[in-house]
Coordinates of C-alpha atoms in Angstrom, one line a residue:
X779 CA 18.1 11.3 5.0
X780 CA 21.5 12.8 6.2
X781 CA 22.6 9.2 6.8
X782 CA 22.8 8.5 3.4
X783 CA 25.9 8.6 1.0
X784 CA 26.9 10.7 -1.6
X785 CA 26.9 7.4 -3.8
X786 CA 23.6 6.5 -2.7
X787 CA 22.3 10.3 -2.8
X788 CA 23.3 10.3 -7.0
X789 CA 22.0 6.5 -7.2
X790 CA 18.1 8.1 -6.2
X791 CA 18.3 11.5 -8.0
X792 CA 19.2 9.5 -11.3
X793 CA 16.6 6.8 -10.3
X794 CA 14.0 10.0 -10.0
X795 CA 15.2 11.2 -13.0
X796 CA 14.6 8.6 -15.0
X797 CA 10.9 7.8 -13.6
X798 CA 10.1 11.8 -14.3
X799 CA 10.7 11.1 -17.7
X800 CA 7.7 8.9 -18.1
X801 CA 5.5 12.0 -16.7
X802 CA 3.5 12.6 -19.5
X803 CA 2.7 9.1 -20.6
X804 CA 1.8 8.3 -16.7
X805 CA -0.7 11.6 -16.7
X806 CA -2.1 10.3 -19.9
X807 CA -3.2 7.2 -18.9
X808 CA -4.1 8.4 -15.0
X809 CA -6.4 10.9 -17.8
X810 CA -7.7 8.5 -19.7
X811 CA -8.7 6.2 -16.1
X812 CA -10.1 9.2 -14.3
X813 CA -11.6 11.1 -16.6
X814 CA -10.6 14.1 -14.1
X815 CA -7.6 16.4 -15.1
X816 CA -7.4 17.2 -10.8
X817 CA -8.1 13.5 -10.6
X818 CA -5.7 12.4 -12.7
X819 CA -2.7 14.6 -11.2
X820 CA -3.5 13.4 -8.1
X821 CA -3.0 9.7 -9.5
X822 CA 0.1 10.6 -10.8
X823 CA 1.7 12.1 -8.1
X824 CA 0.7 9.5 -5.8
X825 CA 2.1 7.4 -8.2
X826 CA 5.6 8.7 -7.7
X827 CA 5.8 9.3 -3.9
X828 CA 5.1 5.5 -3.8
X829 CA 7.7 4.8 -6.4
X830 CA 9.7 7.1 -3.9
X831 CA 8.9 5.2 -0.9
X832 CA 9.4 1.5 -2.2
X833 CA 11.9 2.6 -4.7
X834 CA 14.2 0.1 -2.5
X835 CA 11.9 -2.8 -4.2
X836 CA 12.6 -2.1 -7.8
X837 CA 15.3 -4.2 -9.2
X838 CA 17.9 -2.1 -11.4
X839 CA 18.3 -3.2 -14.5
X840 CA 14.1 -4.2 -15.3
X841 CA 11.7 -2.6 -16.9
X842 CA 11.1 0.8 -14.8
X843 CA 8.0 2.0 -16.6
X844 CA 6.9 -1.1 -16.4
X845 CA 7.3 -0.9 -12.7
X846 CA 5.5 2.7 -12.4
X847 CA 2.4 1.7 -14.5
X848 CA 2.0 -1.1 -12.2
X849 CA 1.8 0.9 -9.3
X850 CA -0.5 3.8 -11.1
X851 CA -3.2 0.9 -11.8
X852 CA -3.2 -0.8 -8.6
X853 CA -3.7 3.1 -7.0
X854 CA -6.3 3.8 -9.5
X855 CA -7.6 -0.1 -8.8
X856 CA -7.4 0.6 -5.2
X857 CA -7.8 3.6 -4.2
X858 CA -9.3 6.3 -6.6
X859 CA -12.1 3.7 -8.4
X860 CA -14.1 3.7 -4.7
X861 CA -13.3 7.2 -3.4
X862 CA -13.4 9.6 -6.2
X863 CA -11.6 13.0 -5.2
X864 CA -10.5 11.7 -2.1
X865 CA -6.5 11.2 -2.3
X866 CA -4.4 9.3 0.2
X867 CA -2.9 11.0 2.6
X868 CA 0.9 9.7 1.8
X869 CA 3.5 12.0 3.6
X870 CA 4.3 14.9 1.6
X871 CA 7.3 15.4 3.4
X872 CA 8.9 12.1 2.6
X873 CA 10.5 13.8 -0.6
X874 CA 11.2 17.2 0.9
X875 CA 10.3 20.1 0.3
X876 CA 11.7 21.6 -3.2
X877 CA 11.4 17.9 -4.6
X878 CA 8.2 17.8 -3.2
X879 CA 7.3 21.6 -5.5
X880 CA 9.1 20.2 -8.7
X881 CA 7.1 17.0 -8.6
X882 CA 4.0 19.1 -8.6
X883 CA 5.0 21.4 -11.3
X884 CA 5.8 18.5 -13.6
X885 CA 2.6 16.7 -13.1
X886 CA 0.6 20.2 -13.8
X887 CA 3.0 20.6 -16.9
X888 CA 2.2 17.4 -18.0
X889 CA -1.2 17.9 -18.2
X890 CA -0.8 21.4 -20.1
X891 CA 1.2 20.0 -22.7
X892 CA -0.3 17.1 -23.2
X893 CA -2.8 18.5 -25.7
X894 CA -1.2 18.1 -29.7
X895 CA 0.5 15.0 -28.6
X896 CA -1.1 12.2 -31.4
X897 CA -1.5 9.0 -29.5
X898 CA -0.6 6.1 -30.8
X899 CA -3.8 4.1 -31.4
X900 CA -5.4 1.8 -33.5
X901 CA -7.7 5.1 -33.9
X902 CA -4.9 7.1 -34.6
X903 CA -7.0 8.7 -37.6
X904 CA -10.1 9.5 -34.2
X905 CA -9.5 12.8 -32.8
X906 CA -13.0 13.4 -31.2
X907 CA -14.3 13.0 -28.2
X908 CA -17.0 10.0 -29.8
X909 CA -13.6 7.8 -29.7
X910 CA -12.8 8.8 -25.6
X911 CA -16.2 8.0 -25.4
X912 CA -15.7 4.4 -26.6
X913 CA -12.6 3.9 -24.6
X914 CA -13.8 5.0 -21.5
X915 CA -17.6 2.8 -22.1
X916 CA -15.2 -0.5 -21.9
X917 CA -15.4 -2.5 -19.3
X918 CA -12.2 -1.9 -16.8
X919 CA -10.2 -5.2 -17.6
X920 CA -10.7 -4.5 -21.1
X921 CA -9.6 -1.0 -20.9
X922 CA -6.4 -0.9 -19.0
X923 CA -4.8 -3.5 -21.7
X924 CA -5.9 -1.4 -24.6
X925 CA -5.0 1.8 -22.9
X926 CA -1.3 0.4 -22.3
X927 CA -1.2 -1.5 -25.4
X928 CA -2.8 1.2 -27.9
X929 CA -1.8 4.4 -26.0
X930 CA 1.3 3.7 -24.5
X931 CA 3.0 0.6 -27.0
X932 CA 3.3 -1.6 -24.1
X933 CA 4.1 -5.3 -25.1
X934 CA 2.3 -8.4 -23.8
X935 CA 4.7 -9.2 -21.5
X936 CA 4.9 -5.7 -20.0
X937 CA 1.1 -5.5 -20.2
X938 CA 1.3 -8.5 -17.7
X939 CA 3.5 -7.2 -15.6
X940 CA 1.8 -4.0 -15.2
X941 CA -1.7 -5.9 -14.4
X942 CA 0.0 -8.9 -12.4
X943 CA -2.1 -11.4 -15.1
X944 CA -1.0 -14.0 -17.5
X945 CA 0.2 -13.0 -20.9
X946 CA -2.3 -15.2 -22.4
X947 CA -5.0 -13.2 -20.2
X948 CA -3.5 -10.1 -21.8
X949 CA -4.4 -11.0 -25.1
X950 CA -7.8 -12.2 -24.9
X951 CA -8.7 -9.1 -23.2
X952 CA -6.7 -7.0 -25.9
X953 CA -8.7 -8.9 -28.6
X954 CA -11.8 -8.3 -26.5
X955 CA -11.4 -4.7 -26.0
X956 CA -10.0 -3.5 -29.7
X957 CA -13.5 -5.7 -30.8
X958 CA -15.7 -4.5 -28.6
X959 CA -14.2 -0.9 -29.6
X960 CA -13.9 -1.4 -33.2
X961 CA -18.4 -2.2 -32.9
X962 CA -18.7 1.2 -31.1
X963 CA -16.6 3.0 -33.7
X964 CA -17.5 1.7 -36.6
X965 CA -20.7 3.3 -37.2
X966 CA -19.3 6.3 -36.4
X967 CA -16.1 6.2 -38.6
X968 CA -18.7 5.5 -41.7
X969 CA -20.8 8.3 -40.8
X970 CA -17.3 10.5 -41.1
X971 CA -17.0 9.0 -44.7
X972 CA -14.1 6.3 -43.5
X973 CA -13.9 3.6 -45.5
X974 CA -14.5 0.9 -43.2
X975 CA -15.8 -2.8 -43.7
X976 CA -18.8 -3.9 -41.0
X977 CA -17.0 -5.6 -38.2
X978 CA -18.6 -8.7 -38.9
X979 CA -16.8 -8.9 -42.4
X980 CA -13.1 -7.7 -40.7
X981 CA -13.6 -11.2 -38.3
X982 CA -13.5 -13.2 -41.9

């Protein structure tokens, strides 16, 4: 590390600036796939010490976000859908020590602030915990692109980067999952008094 420039020193603190300040829409979604608060930090900051580590394979100039959800989802697909509660052991020590603290503090703030922050869903007028219910009952392929899509305002084309699948792909499993969601919900939003048409009619 003491080989390195000051020029290229500034290049990676502004490049792990700028990945820290997608924090709290990473620990959402690492929430949302875990179900697991512990879980889901430890998603997230595996997340970023790989970003860290292959940071040399991100192009400058693309889609960073982009770039960091793919690498969340394939660790989540990877790693923390077999072996629940059992983190890699990356090197801690490849981002020293006081970076190595402040990542940590972030990830734990993200998850304490996270709480009044309205996500921006099809469901945006669901608050309770029927709808995470619903979301988390969908199938994984259908979940992750609604998730990214609904939650986070990804685009097609980002959607399909993050995943690694076609665009078309990314739509029929969008169109699947908001269905397949809008049949669990919809009982349940005319039970609240929502004025909702049967998802049959909707389809016509």
């Amino acid at each position: 590390m003491g080989q390195y420039t000051d020029t290229q020193l500034q290049t990676e603190d502004l490049f792990f600036e700028e990945a820290l300040s997608y924090i709290d829409s990473l620990y959402r979604t690492a929430l949302r796939l875990t179900n697991n608060p512990a879980d889901a930090e430890d998603l997230v900051q595996e997340t970023y010490l790989k970003a860290h580590r292959f940071r040399d394979s991100f192009k400058p100039g693309t889609n960073l976000r982009a770039w960091l959800f793919r690498i969340l989802t394939n660790t989540f697909i990877n790693d923390y859908r077999k072996k629940s509660r059992q983190p890699q052991t990356t090197e801690m020590g490849e981002l020293g020590e006081m970076e190595d603290y402040y990542l940590f503090r972030r990830v734990k703030e993200a998850g304490e602030s996270l709480g009044e922050d309205p996500e921006q869903t099809v469901l945006n007028m669901f608050v309770d915990e029927e709808v995470r219910e619903a979301l988390d009952s969908l199938p994984e392929q259908y979940r992750l692109p609604v998730l990214l899509a609904d939650v986070e305002g990804f685009s097609y084309k980002e959607i399909a980067d993050v995943l690694g699948i076609p665009v078309g792909t990314v739509m029929s499993r969008l169109h699947r999952g908001r269905k397949q969601l809008q049949q669990k919900l919809w009982e349940y939003a005319r039970q609240r008094g929502y004025k909702v048409e049967p998802p049959e009619a909707q389809n016509e």
